[in-house]
Short mmCIF file of C-alpha atoms and ligand atoms in Angstrom, two decimals:
data_model
loop_
_atom_site.label_atom_id
_atom_site.label_comp_id
_atom_site.label_asym_id
_atom_site.label_seq_id
_atom_site.Cartn_x
_atom_site.Cartn_y
_atom_site.Cartn_z
CA UNK R 104 -14.36 -14.43 -6.44
CA UNK R 105 -15.67 -11.65 -4.25
CA UNK R 106 -15.12 -7.96 -4.78
CA UNK R 107 -13.61 -6.10 -1.82
CA UNK R 108 -16.52 -4.39 -0.06
CA UNK R 109 -15.66 -0.69 -0.29
CA UNK R 110 -17.98 0.07 2.61
CA UNK R 111 -16.57 -2.65 4.80
CA UNK R 112 -12.97 -3.52 3.94
CA UNK R 113 -12.47 -4.75 7.52
CA UNK R 114 -14.87 -7.71 7.20
CA UNK R 115 -13.62 -8.66 3.75
CA UNK R 116 -9.98 -8.63 4.81
CA UNK R 117 -10.65 -10.19 8.23
CA UNK R 118 -11.88 -13.25 6.39
CA UNK R 119 -8.86 -13.32 4.06
CA UNK R 120 -6.31 -12.82 6.83
CA UNK R 121 -7.93 -15.25 9.27
CA UNK R 122 -5.38 -18.03 8.75
CA UNK R 123 -1.99 -18.86 10.20
CA UNK R 124 -0.14 -18.16 6.95
CA UNK R 125 0.69 -14.62 5.88
CA UNK R 126 -1.24 -14.18 2.63
CA UNK R 127 1.41 -11.98 0.98
CA UNK R 128 4.34 -13.40 2.90
CA UNK R 129 6.46 -11.75 5.57
CA UNK R 130 9.07 -10.18 3.28
CA UNK R 131 8.61 -6.65 1.97
CA UNK R 132 7.26 -5.80 -1.45
CA UNK R 133 10.24 -5.73 -3.85
CA UNK R 134 9.56 -2.19 -5.12
CA UNK R 135 9.35 -0.84 -1.57
CA UNK R 136 12.52 -2.69 -0.61
CA UNK R 137 14.39 -1.29 -3.62
CA UNK R 138 13.13 2.27 -3.25
CA UNK R 139 13.03 3.31 0.41
CA UNK R 140 16.61 2.72 1.62
CA UNK R 141 18.18 4.91 -1.05
CA UNK R 142 15.72 7.75 -0.49
CA UNK R 143 15.29 7.83 3.31
CA UNK R 144 17.67 8.10 6.23
CA UNK R 145 17.45 6.08 9.44
CA UNK R 146 14.86 7.52 11.80
CA UNK R 147 12.64 8.73 8.96
CA UNK R 148 8.92 8.36 9.70
CA UNK R 149 7.00 6.00 7.43
CA UNK R 150 3.25 5.37 7.16
CA UNK R 151 2.25 2.05 5.60
CA UNK R 152 -1.33 2.45 4.38
CA UNK R 153 -3.41 -0.74 4.36
CA UNK R 154 -0.44 -2.66 5.67
CA UNK R 155 -2.37 -5.93 5.67
CA UNK R 156 -0.43 -8.40 7.80
CA UNK R 157 2.57 -6.10 8.17
CA UNK R 158 5.21 -7.32 5.75
CA UNK R 159 6.14 -3.77 4.69
CA UNK R 160 5.70 -2.09 8.07
CA UNK R 161 7.81 -4.61 9.95
CA UNK R 162 10.56 -4.44 7.34
CA UNK R 163 10.49 -0.60 7.51
CA UNK R 164 10.93 -0.77 11.29
CA UNK R 165 13.88 -3.14 10.77
CA UNK R 166 15.52 -0.50 8.55
CA UNK R 167 15.43 1.92 11.48
CA UNK R 168 12.43 3.87 10.24
CA UNK R 169 9.88 5.08 12.79
CA UNK R 170 6.95 3.14 11.42
CA UNK R 171 3.18 3.45 11.61
CA UNK R 172 0.84 0.97 9.95
CA UNK R 173 -2.82 1.73 9.35
CA UNK R 174 -4.97 -1.31 8.60
CA UNK R 175 -8.79 -1.61 8.78
CA UNK R 176 -8.82 -5.36 9.39
CA UNK R 177 -8.50 -6.17 13.10
CA UNK R 178 -7.15 -9.60 12.17
CA UNK R 179 -4.52 -7.94 9.96
CA UNK R 180 -3.68 -5.42 12.71
CA UNK R 181 -3.13 -8.26 15.20
CA UNK R 182 -0.89 -10.08 12.71
CA UNK R 183 1.16 -6.89 12.20
CA UNK R 184 1.71 -6.66 15.97
CA UNK R 185 2.59 -10.36 16.19
CA UNK R 186 5.09 -10.12 13.33
CA UNK R 187 6.70 -7.00 14.81
CA UNK R 188 7.04 -8.71 18.19
CA UNK R 189 8.51 -11.85 16.61
CA UNK R 190 11.09 -9.78 14.73
CA UNK R 191 11.83 -7.58 17.76
CA UNK R 192 10.82 -4.22 16.30
CA UNK R 193 8.27 -1.53 17.10
CA UNK R 194 5.45 -0.65 14.76
CA UNK R 195 2.69 1.71 15.81
CA UNK R 196 -0.51 0.08 14.55
CA UNK R 197 -3.72 2.03 13.87
CA UNK R 198 -6.74 -0.20 13.22
CA UNK R 199 -8.74 2.06 10.89
CA UNK R 200 -9.26 2.81 7.24
CA UNK R 201 -8.01 5.85 5.34
CA UNK R 202 -9.03 8.63 5.50
CA UNK R 203 -8.59 8.50 9.29
CA UNK R 204 -8.61 11.19 11.99
CA UNK R 205 -5.91 9.14 13.73
CA UNK R 206 -3.41 10.01 10.99
CA UNK R 207 -1.70 13.34 11.54
CA UNK R 208 -1.42 15.70 8.56
CA UNK R 209 2.00 16.80 7.22
CA UNK R 210 3.70 14.23 9.48
CA UNK R 211 5.39 11.42 7.53
CA UNK R 212 8.66 11.39 5.58
CA UNK R 213 7.23 8.57 3.47
CA UNK R 214 3.88 6.95 2.73
CA UNK R 215 3.75 3.44 1.27
CA UNK R 216 0.75 1.95 -0.54
CA UNK R 217 0.97 -1.53 -2.02
CA UNK R 218 -2.09 -3.03 -3.72
CA UNK R 219 -4.70 -0.84 -1.98
CA UNK R 220 -7.41 -1.31 -4.60
CA UNK R 221 -10.72 0.53 -4.25
CA UNK R 222 -13.48 1.93 -6.44
CA UNK R 223 -12.83 5.42 -7.89
CA UNK R 224 -14.40 7.61 -5.20
CA UNK R 225 -12.79 5.71 -2.32
CA UNK R 226 -9.50 5.42 -4.20
CA UNK R 227 -9.39 9.20 -4.55
CA UNK R 228 -10.13 9.62 -0.82
CA UNK R 229 -7.35 7.19 0.18
CA UNK R 230 -4.88 8.88 -2.14
CA UNK R 231 -5.85 12.38 -1.02
CA UNK R 232 -5.48 11.36 2.65
CA UNK R 233 -2.08 9.84 1.83
CA UNK R 234 -0.92 13.14 0.33
CA UNK R 235 -2.20 14.96 3.39
CA UNK R 236 -0.25 12.63 5.71
CA UNK R 237 3.03 13.42 3.93
CA UNK R 238 5.37 16.01 5.37
CA UNK R 239 6.51 18.65 2.88
CA UNK R 240 9.27 16.99 0.84
CA UNK R 241 7.93 13.55 1.83
CA UNK R 242 8.07 10.53 -0.45
CA UNK R 243 5.13 8.49 -1.73
CA UNK R 244 5.71 4.97 -3.06
CA UNK R 245 2.85 3.00 -4.61
CA UNK R 246 2.45 -0.27 -6.47
CA UNK R 247 -0.87 -1.66 -7.73
CA UNK R 248 -2.30 -3.90 -10.42
CA UNK R 249 -3.41 -2.44 -13.74
CA UNK R 250 -6.39 -3.54 -15.89
CA UNK R 251 -3.91 -5.58 -17.98
CA UNK R 252 -3.67 -7.96 -15.00
CA UNK R 253 -7.27 -9.08 -15.76
CA UNK R 254 -7.06 -8.66 -19.54
CA UNK R 255 -4.10 -11.07 -19.52
CA UNK R 256 -5.98 -13.45 -17.18
CA UNK R 257 -3.10 -13.50 -14.77
CA UNK R 258 -3.64 -15.65 -11.67
CA UNK R 259 -1.04 -13.71 -9.66
CA UNK R 260 -3.50 -11.65 -7.62
CA UNK R 261 -5.62 -8.52 -7.62
CA UNK R 262 -9.36 -7.85 -7.55
CA UNK R 263 -11.57 -9.42 -10.24
CA UNK R 264 -13.31 -6.14 -11.07
CA UNK R 265 -11.68 -3.88 -13.67
CA UNK R 266 -13.20 -0.89 -11.84
CA UNK R 267 -10.86 -1.51 -8.89
CA UNK R 268 -7.66 -1.56 -10.92
CA UNK R 269 -5.41 1.44 -11.47
CA UNK R 270 -4.11 3.06 -14.64
CA UNK R 271 -1.17 5.50 -14.77
CA UNK R 272 -3.64 8.17 -15.90
CA UNK R 273 -5.69 7.76 -12.70
CA UNK R 274 -2.58 8.06 -10.58
CA UNK R 275 -1.33 11.07 -12.55
CA UNK R 276 -4.62 12.78 -11.74
CA UNK R 277 -4.85 11.65 -8.08
CA UNK R 278 -1.28 12.72 -7.35
CA UNK R 279 -1.04 15.75 -9.61
CA UNK R 280 -0.01 18.00 -6.71
CA UNK R 281 3.07 15.82 -6.09
CA UNK R 282 6.34 15.89 -8.03
CA UNK R 283 6.28 12.56 -9.83
CA UNK R 284 9.69 11.04 -10.61
CA UNK R 285 8.45 7.59 -11.71
CA UNK R 286 5.10 6.46 -13.07
CA UNK R 287 5.60 3.25 -14.98
CA UNK R 288 3.58 0.28 -16.18
CA UNK R 289 5.61 -2.89 -15.79
CA UNK R 290 5.37 -6.64 -15.97
CA UNK R 291 7.03 -7.94 -12.82
CA UNK R 292 7.53 -11.36 -11.28
CA UNK R 293 5.76 -11.38 -7.94
CA UNK R 294 6.85 -13.76 -5.20
CA UNK R 295 4.78 -12.52 -2.26
CA UNK R 296 3.24 -15.45 -0.43
CA UNK R 297 0.38 -17.48 -1.90
CA UNK R 298 -1.60 -14.28 -2.63
CA UNK R 299 0.75 -12.73 -5.20
CA UNK R 300 2.83 -15.18 -7.16
CA UNK R 301 3.90 -15.12 -10.81
CA UNK R 302 4.07 -12.56 -13.64
CA UNK R 303 1.93 -9.50 -12.94
CA UNK R 304 0.90 -6.26 -14.65
CA UNK R 305 1.52 -3.41 -12.23
CA UNK R 306 1.87 0.33 -12.09
CA UNK R 307 4.63 1.82 -9.95
CA UNK R 308 4.76 5.36 -8.65
CA UNK R 309 7.41 7.37 -6.86
CA UNK R 310 6.55 10.98 -6.02
CA UNK R 311 7.38 13.74 -3.56
CA UNK R 312 5.22 16.34 -1.87
CA UNK R 313 6.54 19.76 -2.84
CA UNK R 314 8.26 21.51 0.04
CA UNK R 315 6.04 24.55 -0.46
CA UNK R 316 2.80 22.53 -0.30
CA UNK R 317 0.86 22.67 2.96
CA UNK R 318 -2.41 20.80 2.64
C1 LIG H 548 -4.31 -6.69 -1.19
S1 LIG H 548 -4.20 -6.22 0.51
C2 LIG H 548 -2.53 -5.56 0.54
C3 LIG H 548 -1.93 -5.53 1.93
C4 LIG H 548 -0.54 -4.94 2.01
N1 LIG H 548 -0.51 -3.57 1.53
C5 LIG H 548 0.45 -5.78 1.26
O1 LIG H 548 0.84 -5.40 0.14
O2 LIG H 548 0.84 -6.82 1.78
C6 LIG H 548 -5.19 -4.72 0.54
C7 LIG H 548 -5.21 -4.05 1.91
O3 LIG H 548 -5.85 -2.78 1.81
C8 LIG H 548 -6.54 -2.55 3.01
N2 LIG H 548 -7.55 -1.49 2.81
C9 LIG H 548 -8.71 -1.55 2.12
N3 LIG H 548 -9.36 -0.38 2.18
C10 LIG H 548 -8.59 0.46 2.92
C11 LIG H 548 -8.71 1.81 3.34
N4 LIG H 548 -9.78 2.56 3.03
N5 LIG H 548 -7.72 2.32 4.10
C12 LIG H 548 -6.64 1.59 4.43
N6 LIG H 548 -6.48 0.30 4.05
C13 LIG H 548 -7.43 -0.25 3.30
C14 LIG H 548 -7.14 -3.91 3.32
O4 LIG H 548 -7.59 -4.03 4.65
C15 LIG H 548 -5.97 -4.82 2.97
O5 LIG H 548 -5.13 -5.05 4.07
#
């Protein structure tokens, strides 16, 4: 197995996404699907970071959210546009990696990150840029694999390198300026295309940017 190239996520993911099938399916991540509708109103602006082939972004647009997806892989970005067109919704697609000058600060009512694994320095940059993108009072929803995913030899997805996996402690530190309402380690049953299928060790985070914070 290869390790995602932190310096060139576009090439790594172009290769993975260069197939007709949607690697993680075309339905939203279950945690995102369960969390967003009860916390956002129609018309809310949502940024899906590393939206891959668009399963979360397209679903967000279908909920009536004004949706932007940022995805470094040009193949992924094209698949997001194709999925949005097929489902008859609008998603604004930025083909870039985070942090990106194309993402406006203090702009989004919600930021979604599912399985955006990266080595520590890049992880911190992605998370800091995600905080910056949030409007005051905005919601951040994140799911990622923990080291237990590898320790338990689970074949349900995630990078092979322990250094790319996330612990609750890392997230507590990265998102310390947010008001965290959930930070939990869980074993969940993934059913997300061929890429994520079966029992999985994940960490789930729900947090809000304080209204007073202006970063
Ligand atoms: C495992 S895939 C998950 C895709 C999508 N979030 C999902 O759950 O279906 C990881 C994604 O992170 C993206 N990615 C990697 N580095 C990134 C960065 N610096 N900024 C934004 N996205 C990044 C990759 O291009 C890839 O689409």
